[in-house]
Tab-separated table of C-alpha atoms in Angstrom:
chain	number	residue	atom	x	y	z
A	1	UNK	CA	0.000	0.000	0.000
A	2	UNK	CA	1.161	3.502	-0.859
A	3	UNK	CA	0.010	6.908	0.399
A	4	UNK	CA	1.740	9.996	-0.946
A	5	UNK	CA	1.211	13.700	-1.467
A	6	UNK	CA	1.979	15.294	-4.814
A	7	UNK	CA	1.333	18.462	-6.794
A	8	UNK	CA	-1.601	18.266	-9.201
A	9	UNK	CA	-2.064	21.355	-11.358
A	10	UNK	CA	-0.826	23.550	-8.521
A	11	UNK	CA	-2.894	21.887	-5.769
A	12	UNK	CA	-1.826	19.410	-3.108
A	13	UNK	CA	-3.318	16.009	-3.888
A	14	UNK	CA	-3.242	12.678	-2.068
A	15	UNK	CA	-2.569	9.481	-3.990
A	16	UNK	CA	-3.359	6.182	-2.273
A	17	UNK	CA	-3.273	2.676	-3.687
A	18	UNK	CA	-3.427	-0.961	-2.767
A	19	UNK	CA	-2.847	-3.914	-5.084
A	20	UNK	CA	-6.165	-3.403	-6.891
A	21	UNK	CA	-7.148	0.271	-6.921
A	22	UNK	CA	-5.639	3.738	-6.862
A	23	UNK	CA	-7.411	6.935	-5.826
A	24	UNK	CA	-6.491	10.615	-5.979
A	25	UNK	CA	-8.120	13.107	-3.615
A	26	UNK	CA	-7.825	16.906	-3.904
A	27	UNK	CA	-8.962	18.485	-0.589
A	28	UNK	CA	-8.715	22.082	-1.850
A	29	UNK	CA	-11.045	21.305	-4.777
A	30	UNK	CA	-14.133	20.585	-2.714
A	31	UNK	CA	-12.652	17.345	-1.345
A	32	UNK	CA	-13.134	15.881	-4.806
A	33	UNK	CA	-12.048	12.279	-5.189
A	34	UNK	CA	-10.792	13.033	-8.661
A	35	UNK	CA	-9.519	9.622	-9.714
A	36	UNK	CA	-10.416	5.970	-9.208
A	37	UNK	CA	-8.188	3.665	-11.182
A	38	UNK	CA	-8.240	-0.108	-11.703
A	39	UNK	CA	-4.596	-1.139	-11.607
A	40	UNK	CA	-5.144	-4.674	-12.859
A	41	UNK	CA	-7.004	-3.402	-15.937
A	42	UNK	CA	-5.021	-0.158	-16.292
A	43	UNK	CA	-8.261	1.821	-16.533
A	44	UNK	CA	-9.292	5.247	-15.257
A	45	UNK	CA	-12.845	4.635	-14.090
A	46	UNK	CA	-13.628	8.261	-13.253
A	47	UNK	CA	-13.329	11.093	-15.751
A	48	UNK	CA	-10.087	12.975	-15.069
A	49	UNK	CA	-9.172	16.494	-16.253
A	50	UNK	CA	-6.088	16.983	-18.422
A	51	UNK	CA	-5.262	20.392	-16.952
A	52	UNK	CA	-6.367	22.860	-14.307
A	53	UNK	CA	-8.290	25.004	-16.799
A	54	UNK	CA	-10.292	22.013	-17.998
A	55	UNK	CA	-11.338	21.168	-14.448
A	56	UNK	CA	-12.225	24.737	-13.486
A	57	UNK	CA	-14.349	25.151	-16.624
A	58	UNK	CA	-16.735	22.392	-15.453
A	59	UNK	CA	-15.792	20.917	-12.064
A	60	UNK	CA	-18.955	18.806	-11.804
A	61	UNK	CA	-17.858	16.663	-14.726
A	62	UNK	CA	-14.715	15.195	-13.157
A	63	UNK	CA	-14.296	12.764	-10.302
A	64	UNK	CA	-16.788	12.590	-7.456
A	65	UNK	CA	-17.914	16.133	-6.533
A	66	UNK	CA	-19.792	16.528	-3.251
A	67	UNK	CA	-23.186	18.197	-3.697
A	68	UNK	CA	-24.600	19.884	-0.582
A	69	UNK	CA	-27.404	20.291	-1.446
A	70	UNK	CA	-27.651	18.329	-4.709
A	71	UNK	CA	-28.855	19.626	-8.052
A	72	UNK	CA	-31.095	22.636	-8.588
A	73	UNK	CA	-32.833	25.093	-6.279
A	74	UNK	CA	-35.450	27.008	-8.271
A	75	UNK	CA	-34.477	30.678	-8.509
A	76	UNK	CA	-31.874	29.958	-5.817
A	77	UNK	CA	-34.351	30.418	-2.992
A	78	UNK	CA	-36.599	28.589	-0.538
A	79	UNK	CA	-38.167	29.204	2.857
A	80	UNK	CA	-37.916	27.129	5.995
A	81	UNK	CA	-38.717	27.821	9.640
A	82	UNK	CA	-39.556	31.481	8.967
A	83	UNK	CA	-36.262	32.141	7.174
A	84	UNK	CA	-35.675	32.833	3.493
A	85	UNK	CA	-32.591	31.192	2.029
A	86	UNK	CA	-30.975	32.743	-1.046
A	87	UNK	CA	-28.341	30.803	-2.988
A	88	UNK	CA	-26.193	32.215	-5.775
A	89	UNK	CA	-27.633	31.819	-9.271
A	90	UNK	CA	-24.840	29.769	-10.875
A	91	UNK	CA	-27.141	28.362	-13.564
A	92	UNK	CA	-28.225	31.645	-15.185
A	93	UNK	CA	-29.702	30.077	-18.311
A	94	UNK	CA	-32.412	28.402	-16.207
A	95	UNK	CA	-32.207	30.910	-13.316
A	96	UNK	CA	-31.402	28.210	-10.773
A	97	UNK	CA	-28.787	27.552	-8.178
A	98	UNK	CA	-27.145	24.205	-8.793
A	99	UNK	CA	-25.107	21.698	-6.798
A	100	UNK	CA	-24.643	23.477	-3.535
A	101	UNK	CA	-22.046	25.130	-1.376
A	102	UNK	CA	-19.148	22.743	-0.933
A	103	UNK	CA	-17.937	21.572	-4.349
A	104	UNK	CA	-15.665	24.587	-4.907
A	105	UNK	CA	-14.629	25.275	-1.304
A	106	UNK	CA	-11.231	24.279	0.113
A	107	UNK	CA	-11.453	21.459	2.633
A	108	UNK	CA	-8.878	20.405	5.220
A	109	UNK	CA	-7.162	17.032	5.170
A	110	UNK	CA	-7.496	15.406	8.588
A	111	UNK	CA	-5.571	12.217	7.946
A	112	UNK	CA	-4.301	9.803	5.344
A	113	UNK	CA	-3.291	6.514	6.941
A	114	UNK	CA	-3.181	2.786	6.464
A	115	UNK	CA	-5.281	0.762	8.915
A	116	UNK	CA	-4.389	-2.874	8.524
A	117	UNK	CA	-5.583	-3.943	5.072
A	118	UNK	CA	-7.321	-0.671	4.290
A	119	UNK	CA	-6.412	2.946	3.573
A	120	UNK	CA	-8.384	5.782	5.173
A	121	UNK	CA	-8.477	9.394	3.995
A	122	UNK	CA	-10.475	11.984	5.940
A	123	UNK	CA	-11.366	15.586	5.160
A	124	UNK	CA	-13.462	18.205	6.921
A	125	UNK	CA	-15.062	21.589	6.348
A	126	UNK	CA	-16.547	24.067	8.859
A	127	UNK	CA	-19.069	26.551	7.512
A	128	UNK	CA	-17.910	29.494	9.629
A	129	UNK	CA	-14.496	29.420	7.949
A	130	UNK	CA	-16.040	30.325	4.586
A	131	UNK	CA	-17.850	33.630	4.102
A	132	UNK	CA	-19.355	32.490	0.821
A	133	UNK	CA	-21.031	29.516	2.487
A	134	UNK	CA	-22.413	31.486	5.425
A	135	UNK	CA	-23.740	34.209	3.129
A	136	UNK	CA	-26.003	31.671	1.435
A	137	UNK	CA	-26.639	29.225	4.271
A	138	UNK	CA	-26.226	31.095	7.582
A	139	UNK	CA	-25.737	28.133	9.902
A	140	UNK	CA	-22.850	26.655	11.825
A	141	UNK	CA	-22.290	23.175	10.449
A	142	UNK	CA	-19.530	20.701	9.713
A	143	UNK	CA	-19.248	18.071	7.003
A	144	UNK	CA	-16.741	15.279	7.552
A	145	UNK	CA	-15.792	12.894	4.737
A	146	UNK	CA	-14.157	9.496	5.163
A	147	UNK	CA	-12.866	7.542	2.163
A	148	UNK	CA	-11.945	3.911	2.800
A	149	UNK	CA	-10.019	1.960	0.165
A	150	UNK	CA	-10.110	-1.774	0.802
A	151	UNK	CA	-9.320	-4.490	-1.738
A	152	UNK	CA	-11.617	-3.790	-4.736
A	153	UNK	CA	-13.981	-1.305	-3.070
A	154	UNK	CA	-14.133	2.359	-2.131
A	155	UNK	CA	-16.472	3.322	0.707
A	156	UNK	CA	-17.483	6.963	1.125
A	157	UNK	CA	-18.919	8.057	4.465
A	158	UNK	CA	-20.304	11.575	4.986
A	159	UNK	CA	-21.235	13.024	8.379
A	160	UNK	CA	-23.180	16.292	8.580
A	161	UNK	CA	-23.255	17.973	12.013
A	162	UNK	CA	-25.500	20.814	13.123
A	163	UNK	CA	-23.507	23.044	15.495
A	164	UNK	CA	-26.051	25.843	15.231
A	165	UNK	CA	-28.790	26.983	17.621
A	166	UNK	CA	-31.414	26.546	14.907
A	167	UNK	CA	-32.523	23.559	12.824
A	168	UNK	CA	-31.679	23.487	9.128
A	169	UNK	CA	-32.642	21.386	6.107
A	170	UNK	CA	-29.952	19.282	4.477
A	171	UNK	CA	-29.516	17.259	1.322
A	172	UNK	CA	-26.460	15.451	-0.008
A	173	UNK	CA	-25.463	13.884	-3.297
A	174	UNK	CA	-22.510	13.007	-5.518
A	175	UNK	CA	-22.047	13.963	-9.171
A	176	UNK	CA	-20.092	10.776	-9.878
A	177	UNK	CA	-18.695	11.018	-13.415
A	178	UNK	CA	-17.550	7.687	-14.834
A	179	UNK	CA	-15.842	7.124	-18.124
A	180	UNK	CA	-18.300	4.944	-20.035
A	181	UNK	CA	-16.996	2.874	-21.698
A	182	UNK	CA	-14.261	2.660	-19.066
A	183	UNK	CA	-11.734	2.397	-21.866
A	184	UNK	CA	-11.953	5.714	-23.687
A	185	UNK	CA	-11.593	3.989	-27.039
A	186	UNK	CA	-14.117	1.289	-26.159
A	187	UNK	CA	-17.489	0.528	-27.683
A	188	UNK	CA	-20.628	1.741	-25.910
A	189	UNK	CA	-22.502	-1.138	-27.533
A	190	UNK	CA	-20.638	-3.523	-25.231
A	191	UNK	CA	-21.822	-1.590	-22.142
A	192	UNK	CA	-24.950	-1.876	-20.036
A	193	UNK	CA	-26.388	0.311	-17.288
A	194	UNK	CA	-28.722	-0.969	-14.592
A	195	UNK	CA	-30.589	0.874	-11.836
A	196	UNK	CA	-33.037	-0.510	-9.305
A	197	UNK	CA	-35.830	1.993	-9.853
A	198	UNK	CA	-39.401	1.768	-11.093
A	199	UNK	CA	-40.589	5.387	-11.017
A	200	UNK	CA	-39.339	8.524	-12.717
A	201	UNK	CA	-39.863	12.146	-11.693
A	202	UNK	CA	-41.608	14.374	-14.220
A	203	UNK	CA	-39.325	17.340	-14.937
A	204	UNK	CA	-40.234	20.689	-16.450
A	205	UNK	CA	-38.234	22.651	-19.045
A	206	UNK	CA	-35.871	23.865	-16.283
A	207	UNK	CA	-35.202	20.264	-15.192
A	208	UNK	CA	-37.156	20.849	-11.978
A	209	UNK	CA	-39.575	18.187	-10.694
A	210	UNK	CA	-43.218	19.089	-11.165
A	211	UNK	CA	-44.148	16.823	-8.263
A	212	UNK	CA	-45.437	14.072	-10.510
A	213	UNK	CA	-44.081	10.536	-10.827
A	214	UNK	CA	-44.554	8.175	-13.768
A	215	UNK	CA	-43.669	4.588	-14.558
A	216	UNK	CA	-40.374	4.139	-16.377
A	217	UNK	CA	-41.273	2.872	-19.851
A	218	UNK	CA	-38.112	0.781	-20.010
A	219	UNK	CA	-38.088	-0.232	-16.334
A	220	UNK	CA	-37.474	-3.948	-16.933
A	221	UNK	CA	-34.537	-3.199	-19.207
A	222	UNK	CA	-33.197	-0.704	-16.693
A	223	UNK	CA	-33.294	-3.203	-13.847
A	224	UNK	CA	-31.624	-5.938	-15.892
A	225	UNK	CA	-29.103	-3.762	-17.733
A	226	UNK	CA	-29.858	-1.422	-20.624
A	227	UNK	CA	-27.790	-0.329	-23.591
A	228	UNK	CA	-27.396	3.446	-23.685
A	229	UNK	CA	-26.477	3.646	-27.369
A	230	UNK	CA	-28.517	6.585	-28.620
A	231	UNK	CA	-30.247	7.007	-25.255
A	232	UNK	CA	-29.654	10.502	-23.870
A	233	UNK	CA	-30.304	10.854	-20.143
A	234	UNK	CA	-30.817	13.784	-17.809
A	235	UNK	CA	-33.477	12.153	-15.682
A	236	UNK	CA	-34.398	11.696	-12.037
A	237	UNK	CA	-35.488	8.325	-10.654
A	238	UNK	CA	-37.071	7.135	-7.408
A	239	UNK	CA	-35.468	3.975	-6.048
A	240	UNK	CA	-37.498	0.790	-5.887
A	241	UNK	CA	-38.948	-0.262	-2.531
A	242	UNK	CA	-37.404	-3.740	-2.726
A	243	UNK	CA	-33.936	-4.895	-3.665
A	244	UNK	CA	-30.494	-3.356	-3.475
A	245	UNK	CA	-30.190	0.408	-3.873
A	246	UNK	CA	-27.491	0.413	-6.522
A	247	UNK	CA	-26.493	1.446	-10.011
A	248	UNK	CA	-24.456	-1.056	-12.041
A	249	UNK	CA	-22.185	-0.088	-14.934
A	250	UNK	CA	-20.944	-3.044	-16.978
A	251	UNK	CA	-18.366	-2.773	-19.744
A	252	UNK	CA	-17.819	-6.209	-21.251
A	253	UNK	CA	-15.180	-4.853	-23.600
A	254	UNK	CA	-13.031	-3.689	-20.696
A	255	UNK	CA	-13.879	-6.682	-18.524
A	256	UNK	CA	-15.074	-4.439	-15.676
A	257	UNK	CA	-18.321	-4.023	-13.750
A	258	UNK	CA	-18.837	-1.177	-11.271
A	259	UNK	CA	-21.480	-1.694	-8.595
A	260	UNK	CA	-22.351	1.650	-7.017
A	261	UNK	CA	-24.397	1.123	-3.869
A	262	UNK	CA	-26.005	3.649	-1.537
A	263	UNK	CA	-27.685	3.377	1.845
A	264	UNK	CA	-31.424	3.752	2.359
A	265	UNK	CA	-31.175	7.539	2.774
A	266	UNK	CA	-30.391	7.917	-0.936
A	267	UNK	CA	-33.885	7.437	-2.336
A	268	UNK	CA	-33.181	9.235	-5.610
A	269	UNK	CA	-30.756	8.916	-8.520
A	270	UNK	CA	-30.200	11.470	-11.236
A	271	UNK	CA	-28.608	9.897	-14.306
A	272	UNK	CA	-26.878	12.082	-16.879
A	273	UNK	CA	-24.935	11.353	-20.059
A	274	UNK	CA	-25.640	14.485	-22.141
A	275	UNK	CA	-26.389	13.127	-25.623
A	276	UNK	CA	-25.028	9.607	-24.917
A	277	UNK	CA	-22.057	10.243	-27.236
A	278	UNK	CA	-19.550	11.973	-24.930
A	279	UNK	CA	-17.995	8.882	-23.337
A	280	UNK	CA	-19.254	9.432	-19.807
A	281	UNK	CA	-22.118	8.474	-17.526
A	282	UNK	CA	-23.081	10.168	-14.262
A	283	UNK	CA	-25.150	8.074	-11.828
A	284	UNK	CA	-25.797	10.537	-8.996
A	285	UNK	CA	-27.235	9.297	-5.671
A	286	UNK	CA	-29.235	11.972	-3.796
A	287	UNK	CA	-30.746	12.011	-0.318
A	288	UNK	CA	-33.339	14.480	-1.550
A	289	UNK	CA	-34.768	15.061	-4.982
A	290	UNK	CA	-33.933	18.171	-6.989
A	291	UNK	CA	-35.550	21.314	-5.494
A	292	UNK	CA	-36.934	19.367	-2.525
A	293	UNK	CA	-37.238	22.459	-0.243
A	294	UNK	CA	-39.711	23.919	-2.734
A	295	UNK	CA	-41.763	20.718	-2.945
A	296	UNK	CA	-43.120	20.901	0.587
A	297	UNK	CA	-46.612	20.037	-0.649
A	298	UNK	CA	-45.311	16.479	-1.111
A	299	UNK	CA	-44.563	14.063	1.749
A	300	UNK	CA	-41.059	14.426	3.119
A	301	UNK	CA	-40.587	10.660	3.018
A	302	UNK	CA	-41.072	10.921	-0.745
A	303	UNK	CA	-38.901	13.952	-1.543
A	304	UNK	CA	-36.187	13.167	1.005
A	305	UNK	CA	-36.458	16.615	2.608
A	306	UNK	CA	-34.764	16.311	5.986
A	307	UNK	CA	-33.935	18.577	8.902
A	308	UNK	CA	-31.068	18.450	11.390
A	309	UNK	CA	-31.853	19.784	14.843
A	310	UNK	CA	-29.213	21.577	16.916
A	311	UNK	CA	-26.592	19.098	18.088
A	312	UNK	CA	-27.745	16.360	15.697
A	313	UNK	CA	-25.654	14.493	13.147
A	314	UNK	CA	-26.573	12.588	10.003
A	315	UNK	CA	-24.319	9.976	8.418
A	316	UNK	CA	-24.558	8.483	4.937
A	317	UNK	CA	-22.648	5.683	3.242
A	318	UNK	CA	-22.065	4.889	-0.415
A	319	UNK	CA	-19.781	2.225	-1.827
A	320	UNK	CA	-18.206	1.643	-5.228
A	321	UNK	CA	-17.193	-1.971	-5.833
A	322	UNK	CA	-15.174	-3.151	-8.816
A	323	UNK	CA	-15.770	-6.601	-10.294
A	324	UNK	CA	-14.266	-8.437	-13.201
A	325	UNK	CA	-16.558	-9.518	-16.022
A	326	UNK	CA	-15.741	-12.995	-17.276
């Protein structure tokens, strides 16, 4: 096992690897786990920028950005507990805020150590140390990330802590951007994508949920593994009540399957591949659906809208497991 610090495009990055996998974490870039590499197959599983400018032009499209809260907030505003929250409009074409407060903030590295047969990296961010965060979300809170590399799996644990005197709503997600096919020169026809979902959110022209849910017309294919050749996706799905909460990316040409599992708090997945021809696929697990604070007419157990009381913590777990395809 190896753990080392190095310079990546002018930022301090942490590289860690065991016999199977290698990861690269950049704390100052929103604690983005920018690389996940299969050493046995010599494949970069996550989309990796070729220079600093490329990353800064579209940071959501590389690695595993942390979304707090995930996806869009209509007009960058919502109300809760007698307070109006106003987020920056960073999606001016649709007049939305998108993807939250933490993806472009510098985090602190707490530790990078080997623990027996596993490697543990931990980062942390405190809201009061960032004026830009407090200006939009005026609460004292901490988010602590723990990345555990063990054999052929990467486990990501997030802990959100309310250190404020008032309750606040919270939502978390990951804009996980995989190369798909995993081999950049591979054939998408040899790839399949599966997701355990049977309902789809109806979205308006601004990609905001209307509140309606419909059956997925290709639900059986989606559960078993669907070809995405010619199938453009920018859709939001509700996880099925039964079965594992996971997305599965299979690339027979590369001999790799990625099983991306999430705990029961992640009831929603947004799946994005632009026009299906760009060589990437983003399965994004969310604890709340897009614009959940403005969908209060719907049950909270449906939208995933959650509140942390003063002194409370919430912890989530996701896991990416790599398998060989025979």
